[in-house]
Coordinates of C-alpha atoms in Angstrom, one line a residue:
M1 CA -138.5 65.6 -69.3
R2 CA -135.5 64.4 -67.0
S3 CA -137.2 60.9 -66.6
K4 CA -137.8 60.4 -70.2
I5 CA -134.3 61.1 -71.0
L6 CA -133.0 58.8 -68.2
Q7 CA -135.4 55.9 -69.4
S8 CA -134.0 56.3 -73.2
I9 CA -130.2 55.9 -72.0
G10 CA -129.6 52.3 -72.4
L11 CA -127.8 49.6 -74.4
S12 CA -130.1 49.7 -77.4
A13 CA -129.5 53.5 -77.9
L14 CA -125.7 52.9 -77.5
L15 CA -125.9 50.2 -80.2
M16 CA -127.8 52.4 -82.5
S17 CA -125.5 55.2 -81.9
S18 CA -122.5 53.1 -82.6
Q19 CA -124.0 51.8 -85.8
L20 CA -124.6 55.4 -87.0
I21 CA -121.4 56.5 -86.3
N22 CA -119.6 53.7 -87.8
A23 CA -121.7 54.1 -91.1
Q24 CA -121.0 57.8 -91.1
K25 CA -117.3 57.5 -90.4
I26 CA -116.8 55.5 -93.7
V27 CA -118.0 58.7 -95.5
A28 CA -116.3 61.2 -93.3
E29 CA -112.9 59.7 -93.3
E30 CA -112.7 60.5 -97.1
V31 CA -111.1 63.9 -97.9
Y32 CA -113.8 66.6 -98.0
V33 CA -114.4 67.8 -101.4
P34 CA -117.2 70.2 -101.8
S35 CA -120.0 69.0 -104.1
P36 CA -121.2 71.1 -107.2
E37 CA -124.2 71.7 -105.2
I38 CA -122.2 73.1 -102.2
I39 CA -120.0 75.2 -104.5
E40 CA -123.1 76.9 -106.0
A41 CA -124.6 77.3 -102.5
Q42 CA -121.4 78.9 -101.4
K43 CA -121.4 81.5 -104.2
E44 CA -125.1 82.5 -103.5
F45 CA -124.3 82.8 -99.8
A46 CA -121.2 85.2 -100.5
D47 CA -123.5 87.2 -103.0
N48 CA -126.3 87.6 -100.4
G49 CA -124.0 89.8 -98.3
F50 CA -126.7 90.4 -95.5
G51 CA -128.7 88.1 -93.1
I52 CA -130.6 88.6 -89.9
F53 CA -129.9 86.3 -86.9
I54 CA -132.8 85.5 -84.4
H55 CA -132.1 84.4 -80.8
W56 CA -135.4 83.4 -79.3
G57 CA -136.6 80.9 -76.8
I58 CA -138.1 80.6 -73.3
Y59 CA -135.2 82.7 -72.0
S60 CA -136.9 85.8 -73.3
L61 CA -139.5 85.4 -70.5
F62 CA -136.9 86.4 -68.1
G63 CA -135.8 89.4 -70.0
Q64 CA -132.1 88.6 -69.1
G65 CA -130.6 87.4 -72.3
E66 CA -129.9 83.9 -73.9
W67 CA -127.5 82.8 -71.1
Y68 CA -129.7 83.3 -68.1
L69 CA -129.9 79.6 -67.2
N70 CA -126.1 79.7 -66.7
Y71 CA -126.2 82.3 -64.0
G72 CA -128.3 80.8 -61.2
P73 CA -131.5 79.0 -61.7
T74 CA -131.7 75.2 -61.9
A75 CA -132.8 73.5 -65.0
E76 CA -135.9 72.1 -63.2
E77 CA -137.1 75.6 -62.1
Y78 CA -136.1 77.2 -65.4
A79 CA -138.1 74.5 -67.3
K80 CA -141.4 75.6 -65.5
S81 CA -141.2 78.9 -67.5
A82 CA -142.3 76.9 -70.6
K83 CA -145.7 76.7 -69.3
A84 CA -145.8 80.4 -69.3
F85 CA -144.5 80.7 -72.8
Y86 CA -147.3 81.9 -75.1
P87 CA -146.0 84.3 -77.7
N88 CA -149.6 85.2 -79.0
D89 CA -148.3 88.1 -81.1
F90 CA -145.9 86.0 -83.1
N91 CA -146.6 86.4 -86.8
A92 CA -144.2 84.7 -89.2
S93 CA -145.5 86.7 -92.2
E94 CA -144.8 90.0 -90.4
W95 CA -141.4 89.0 -89.3
V96 CA -140.1 87.8 -92.7
K97 CA -141.6 90.8 -94.6
A98 CA -139.9 93.1 -92.2
I99 CA -136.6 91.3 -92.5
K100 CA -136.8 91.0 -96.3
D101 CA -137.6 94.7 -96.7
S102 CA -134.5 95.4 -94.8
G103 CA -132.5 94.0 -97.8
A104 CA -131.6 90.9 -95.7
K105 CA -131.4 87.7 -98.0
Y106 CA -131.6 85.1 -95.4
I107 CA -132.6 84.3 -91.7
T108 CA -130.6 82.3 -89.2
F109 CA -133.0 81.0 -86.5
T110 CA -132.1 79.5 -83.2
T111 CA -133.8 76.1 -83.2
R112 CA -132.0 75.0 -79.9
H113 CA -129.8 77.0 -77.8
H114 CA -127.6 76.0 -74.8
D115 CA -130.7 75.9 -72.5
G116 CA -131.7 72.8 -74.3
F117 CA -135.3 74.0 -75.3
S118 CA -136.2 73.1 -78.9
M119 CA -138.1 75.9 -80.9
F120 CA -139.6 73.4 -83.1
D121 CA -141.7 70.0 -83.0
T122 CA -139.2 67.2 -82.3
D123 CA -139.9 63.6 -81.2
Q124 CA -136.6 63.4 -79.5
S125 CA -137.7 65.3 -76.4
D126 CA -140.9 66.8 -74.8
Y127 CA -139.0 69.9 -74.0
N128 CA -140.1 71.9 -77.0
I129 CA -142.4 74.5 -78.1
V130 CA -145.2 72.3 -78.9
D131 CA -145.2 69.8 -76.1
A132 CA -144.0 71.9 -73.2
T133 CA -146.0 75.1 -73.9
P134 CA -149.6 76.2 -73.9
F135 CA -148.8 77.8 -77.4
K136 CA -148.8 74.3 -78.9
R137 CA -147.6 75.8 -82.4
D138 CA -144.5 74.9 -84.3
I139 CA -142.9 78.3 -84.7
L140 CA -140.2 76.9 -87.0
K141 CA -142.6 75.3 -89.2
E142 CA -144.6 78.7 -89.7
L143 CA -141.3 80.6 -90.3
A144 CA -140.0 78.0 -92.8
D145 CA -143.2 78.0 -94.7
E146 CA -143.3 82.0 -94.8
C147 CA -139.6 82.0 -95.9
Q148 CA -140.3 79.9 -98.9
K149 CA -143.5 81.9 -99.7
Q150 CA -141.7 85.3 -99.6
G151 CA -138.4 84.0 -101.2
I152 CA -135.8 84.4 -98.5
K153 CA -133.3 81.7 -97.3
L154 CA -133.7 80.0 -94.0
H155 CA -130.6 79.0 -92.0
L156 CA -130.8 77.1 -88.7
Y157 CA -128.7 77.8 -85.6
Y158 CA -128.0 74.4 -83.3
S159 CA -126.3 74.3 -80.2
H160 CA -123.7 71.5 -79.5
I161 CA -124.3 72.3 -75.8
D162 CA -127.1 71.3 -73.5
W163 CA -127.3 72.7 -70.0
T164 CA -130.3 70.4 -69.1
R165 CA -129.7 67.1 -70.4
P166 CA -127.8 64.7 -68.1
D167 CA -126.2 62.8 -71.1
Y168 CA -124.4 66.0 -72.4
P169 CA -120.7 65.7 -71.3
S170 CA -120.5 69.0 -69.3
G171 CA -117.8 71.3 -70.1
R172 CA -117.0 75.0 -69.0
T173 CA -120.6 76.3 -68.9
G174 CA -123.9 75.4 -67.3
L175 CA -122.4 73.8 -64.3
Q176 CA -124.9 75.1 -61.8
T177 CA -128.1 73.9 -63.4
G178 CA -128.5 70.8 -61.1
R179 CA -127.7 68.2 -63.8
D180 CA -126.4 65.0 -62.5
S181 CA -122.9 65.0 -64.3
T182 CA -122.2 61.4 -63.5
L183 CA -124.8 60.5 -66.1
R184 CA -122.9 61.9 -69.1
D185 CA -123.4 59.7 -72.1
W186 CA -121.7 61.2 -75.3
P187 CA -122.8 58.3 -77.7
H188 CA -126.3 58.8 -76.5
Y189 CA -126.3 62.7 -76.7
Y190 CA -124.7 62.4 -80.2
Q191 CA -127.4 60.3 -81.4
F192 CA -130.0 62.8 -80.0
M193 CA -128.4 65.5 -81.7
N194 CA -128.2 63.8 -85.1
N195 CA -131.8 62.7 -84.8
Q196 CA -132.8 66.4 -84.3
L197 CA -130.7 67.5 -87.3
T198 CA -132.4 64.8 -89.4
E199 CA -135.8 66.2 -88.3
L200 CA -134.7 69.7 -89.1
L201 CA -133.4 68.8 -92.5
T202 CA -136.5 66.6 -93.3
N203 CA -139.4 68.3 -92.1
Y204 CA -138.8 71.9 -92.8
G205 CA -138.1 72.4 -96.4
P206 CA -134.8 73.4 -98.1
I207 CA -132.3 74.9 -95.4
G208 CA -129.6 77.2 -96.5
A209 CA -127.2 76.2 -93.7
I210 CA -126.8 74.5 -90.3
W211 CA -125.1 77.1 -87.9
F212 CA -123.4 75.2 -85.0
D213 CA -122.4 76.8 -81.7
G214 CA -120.8 75.4 -78.6
Y215 CA -117.5 73.8 -79.6
W216 CA -115.7 76.2 -77.4
D217 CA -117.4 74.6 -74.2
H218 CA -114.5 72.0 -74.0
K219 CA -111.8 74.4 -75.0
D220 CA -109.8 74.0 -71.8
D221 CA -110.2 70.0 -71.6
K222 CA -106.8 68.4 -70.9
V223 CA -107.6 65.8 -73.5
P224 CA -109.2 67.3 -76.6
F225 CA -112.8 66.4 -76.8
D226 CA -114.0 64.7 -79.9
W227 CA -117.1 66.2 -81.0
Q228 CA -117.1 63.8 -84.0
L229 CA -117.9 66.6 -86.5
P230 CA -116.8 64.9 -89.7
E231 CA -119.5 62.3 -89.3
Q232 CA -122.1 64.9 -88.4
Y233 CA -121.1 67.1 -91.3
A234 CA -121.5 64.0 -93.6
L235 CA -125.0 63.5 -92.4
I236 CA -126.0 67.1 -93.1
H237 CA -124.6 67.1 -96.5
K238 CA -126.2 63.7 -97.3
L239 CA -129.7 64.8 -96.1
Q240 CA -129.6 68.2 -98.0
P241 CA -126.7 68.3 -100.6
S242 CA -127.1 72.2 -100.8
C243 CA -127.0 72.8 -97.1
L244 CA -123.9 74.6 -95.9
V245 CA -122.2 73.8 -92.6
A246 CA -120.8 76.6 -90.4
N247 CA -119.4 76.3 -86.8
N248 CA -118.9 79.3 -84.6
H249 CA -115.9 77.7 -82.9
H250 CA -113.5 80.7 -82.9
V251 CA -110.8 78.4 -84.7
T252 CA -109.6 77.7 -88.2
P253 CA -112.3 75.9 -90.1
H254 CA -112.4 72.1 -90.0
P255 CA -112.8 69.8 -93.0
G256 CA -116.5 69.7 -94.0
E257 CA -117.3 73.2 -93.0
D258 CA -118.4 75.6 -95.9
I259 CA -118.5 78.9 -94.2
Q260 CA -116.1 80.6 -91.8
I261 CA -117.7 82.5 -89.0
F262 CA -116.4 85.5 -87.0
E263 CA -118.2 86.5 -83.7
R264 CA -118.6 90.3 -83.2
D265 CA -115.5 91.0 -85.0
L266 CA -114.9 91.7 -88.8
P267 CA -112.2 89.3 -90.5
G268 CA -108.9 90.3 -89.4
Q269 CA -110.0 92.1 -86.1
N270 CA -110.0 90.6 -82.7
L271 CA -111.5 93.3 -80.6
H272 CA -113.6 90.8 -78.5
G273 CA -111.0 88.0 -77.9
M274 CA -112.9 85.3 -80.1
S275 CA -111.4 86.1 -83.6
G276 CA -107.8 85.5 -83.7
Q277 CA -108.1 82.5 -86.1
E278 CA -106.6 82.7 -89.7
I279 CA -108.9 83.8 -92.4
S280 CA -109.6 80.9 -94.7
R281 CA -110.7 80.9 -98.4
L282 CA -114.2 80.0 -97.4
P283 CA -117.2 82.4 -97.6
L284 CA -117.0 84.6 -94.7
E285 CA -119.6 85.8 -92.2
T286 CA -119.5 88.2 -89.1
C287 CA -122.3 87.9 -86.7
T288 CA -123.0 90.6 -84.2
T289 CA -125.8 92.3 -82.3
M290 CA -128.0 95.4 -82.9
N291 CA -127.8 96.3 -79.2
G292 CA -125.6 94.5 -76.6
M293 CA -127.2 90.9 -76.2
W294 CA -128.2 88.3 -78.5
G295 CA -131.3 87.2 -76.7
Y296 CA -134.0 89.7 -75.4
K297 CA -132.8 91.7 -72.3
I298 CA -135.3 94.3 -71.0
L299 CA -132.8 96.7 -69.8
D300 CA -130.6 96.6 -72.9
Q301 CA -132.0 99.4 -75.2
N302 CA -128.5 100.6 -76.3
Y303 CA -129.2 99.9 -80.0
K304 CA -126.7 101.0 -82.5
P305 CA -127.7 103.8 -84.5
T306 CA -128.7 103.0 -88.2
P307 CA -125.8 104.9 -89.8
E308 CA -123.4 102.7 -87.5
L309 CA -125.1 99.5 -88.6
I310 CA -124.7 100.4 -92.3
E311 CA -121.2 101.2 -91.9
L312 CA -120.7 98.0 -90.2
L313 CA -122.4 96.2 -93.1
V314 CA -120.3 98.1 -95.7
N315 CA -117.0 97.3 -93.7
A316 CA -117.8 93.7 -93.6
R317 CA -118.5 93.6 -97.5
G318 CA -115.3 95.6 -97.8
K319 CA -113.5 92.6 -96.2
G320 CA -115.3 90.1 -98.3
A321 CA -117.7 88.9 -95.5
N322 CA -121.5 88.8 -94.9
L323 CA -122.9 90.7 -92.0
L324 CA -125.3 88.5 -89.9
L325 CA -127.2 91.1 -87.7
N326 CA -128.9 89.8 -84.6
I327 CA -132.5 90.5 -83.1
G328 CA -133.8 89.1 -79.9
P329 CA -137.6 89.0 -80.1
Q330 CA -139.7 89.8 -77.0
P331 CA -141.5 87.0 -75.2
N332 CA -144.9 88.0 -76.7
G333 CA -143.5 87.1 -80.2
E334 CA -142.9 90.7 -81.5
L335 CA -139.7 91.9 -82.8
P336 CA -138.6 95.0 -80.7
A337 CA -139.7 98.3 -82.1
A338 CA -136.2 99.7 -82.1
S339 CA -135.1 96.6 -84.4
L340 CA -138.1 97.2 -86.5
T341 CA -137.0 100.8 -87.2
R342 CA -133.4 99.9 -88.0
L343 CA -134.6 97.3 -90.3
K344 CA -136.8 99.8 -92.1
E345 CA -134.0 102.4 -92.3
I346 CA -131.4 99.9 -93.5
G347 CA -133.8 98.8 -96.1
E348 CA -134.3 102.3 -97.4
W349 CA -130.6 102.6 -97.9
M350 CA -130.2 99.3 -99.4
K351 CA -132.9 100.0 -102.1
V352 CA -130.7 102.8 -103.2
N353 CA -127.2 101.4 -102.6
G354 CA -127.7 97.5 -102.8
E355 CA -125.7 97.3 -106.0
T356 CA -122.6 98.0 -104.0
I357 CA -123.5 95.4 -101.3
Y358 CA -124.8 92.4 -103.2
G359 CA -122.7 90.2 -105.4
V360 CA -119.6 92.2 -104.5
T361 CA -116.2 91.0 -103.4
A362 CA -113.6 92.6 -101.0
G363 CA -112.2 95.9 -102.2
D364 CA -108.9 96.5 -103.5
F365 CA -107.4 97.9 -100.3
P366 CA -107.5 97.6 -96.6
E367 CA -110.2 99.7 -94.8
Q368 CA -109.1 103.4 -94.5
S369 CA -109.8 106.0 -91.8
W370 CA -112.4 107.5 -94.1
G371 CA -113.9 104.2 -95.4
T372 CA -113.6 101.2 -97.5
S373 CA -114.4 99.7 -100.8
T374 CA -116.3 96.9 -102.6
R375 CA -115.7 95.5 -106.2
K376 CA -118.0 93.9 -108.8
D377 CA -116.1 93.1 -112.0
D378 CA -114.6 96.3 -113.4
K379 CA -116.3 98.5 -111.0
L380 CA -114.9 99.5 -107.6
Y381 CA -117.3 101.2 -105.4
V382 CA -115.6 103.6 -102.7
H383 CA -117.5 104.1 -99.7
V384 CA -116.7 107.4 -97.8
F385 CA -117.9 107.7 -94.3
R386 CA -115.6 110.5 -93.0
P387 CA -114.2 112.8 -95.7
E388 CA -110.9 114.3 -94.8
G389 CA -111.1 117.6 -96.6
N390 CA -111.9 118.1 -100.3
E391 CA -109.1 115.7 -101.8
L392 CA -109.4 112.0 -101.3
V393 CA -106.4 109.7 -101.7
I394 CA -107.6 106.2 -102.8
P395 CA -104.9 103.6 -102.8
V396 CA -106.8 101.7 -105.8
T397 CA -104.5 99.3 -107.8
G398 CA -104.5 99.2 -111.5
K399 CA -105.7 101.8 -114.1
V400 CA -108.8 104.0 -113.3
K401 CA -110.6 105.0 -116.5
K402 CA -113.6 106.8 -115.0
A403 CA -115.0 108.2 -111.7
V404 CA -118.4 109.3 -110.9
G405 CA -120.7 109.7 -108.1
F406 CA -122.7 106.6 -107.5
A407 CA -125.9 108.4 -106.8
D408 CA -126.0 111.0 -109.4
K409 CA -123.4 109.6 -111.9
Q410 CA -121.8 113.0 -112.2
P411 CA -118.1 112.9 -113.3
L412 CA -115.5 113.5 -110.5
K413 CA -111.8 114.8 -111.3
F414 CA -109.0 112.6 -110.5
K415 CA -105.3 112.3 -111.0
K416 CA -103.0 109.4 -110.8
L417 CA -100.3 109.5 -108.1
K418 CA -96.7 108.5 -108.6
E419 CA -96.7 106.6 -105.4
G420 CA -99.7 104.4 -106.7
G421 CA -103.4 105.1 -106.5
I422 CA -105.3 108.4 -107.1
S423 CA -106.2 111.7 -105.7
L424 CA -109.9 112.5 -106.3
T425 CA -111.7 115.8 -105.7
L426 CA -114.8 115.4 -103.7
P427 CA -117.8 117.4 -104.5
E428 CA -120.1 119.0 -102.0
I429 CA -121.6 116.1 -100.2
P430 CA -125.2 116.6 -99.1
E431 CA -125.7 117.0 -95.3
G432 CA -127.0 113.7 -93.7
T433 CA -125.2 111.5 -96.3
I434 CA -124.4 108.3 -94.4
D435 CA -122.1 107.0 -97.1
Y436 CA -120.9 108.9 -100.1
I437 CA -120.2 106.4 -102.7
I438 CA -117.9 106.8 -105.6
E439 CA -118.1 104.6 -108.6
L440 CA -114.6 103.8 -110.4
E441 CA -114.4 102.1 -113.7
T442 CA -111.2 100.4 -113.9
A443 CA -109.3 98.2 -116.2
S444 CA -110.5 94.6 -116.1
K445 CA -109.0 92.6 -113.2

């Protein structure tokens, strides 16, 4: 792999890169105005509400998470594991069905993570699932075909970082992998990425979004690093006019981006130190894990209970964001049993309560100690997770015409408060209720 990369770094590649960059720059220098196709895709994305993230690669063999290469092995030794990667139990149909049955509307799949290994059939490098492993199957193609068959959107994660290629201009991470950092060649690497993106947006059917990661690798550079994002974004929008662009860069969105991402935090929170950016008017998405890691870690069995995951989903929707919930598949190709259990249980809840999750906007008021709310037209869905006595003060704005229990549609007594909002009398809530939902009919907003 290394020799193949070195041989390809030359004048001809630089010239091709320069031509591509100049051609795209003409388009990118224009002010970004989302096309009608993007605006429609943004609306569909915001209505979907719930997606499943898949972090999977040869790192799963080590059972230490997706950042394993960053913490010790050289890229040369790490790459040898590809010859042992044979996920015989991978079944795209079973994956997609389990995810769809959870109520999720889209899947975001890691096509190439920071370790540089491509989980799809690419002509740009032989370090991929088809050429470097005995498995010899294009996992992404099988997944893409199954998503189309079962009617679920496919989004593609793509890393801007590569800890193995010598042409990637190294930043803060992957500094112990044995790469020759003197061979950095940004134009060549940029061309490589754009060639792979072209493959992804040409060979795998309709793609809902390209989900970038790694911008933060050059966060501490004294001279700001130019990722040439506008040109790359223009390429994506040209190849698939309905494909959304997202970038997990932890800063305010750049022109050309169609989604704003928050990592591990809901919009407005910053418990993990990565989400202090302002909240934009773009569709929002929070990505987080079912357990502690993104990629498979054999010792990490600390899965969040299903009620906690449901509350996280509801709170995300209460802030106007989607929840992208991650699973790290095992090296044999199976989704962990603990994640399958949670997908099933979330799906059972969504079958009953999905109306309060899909096609809704943020609620009328900030998250409360007892819960939150979501809105759909003149209906406000009040989600109560922790009742505080029999009387519930709901700081709803505007006139409330009617209040009923969402599940049984039985009327609930309420009164208007002078200071605003209403006081509502709660009924006896059945034991084991994860989320008691109240449906308020309000004056049209």
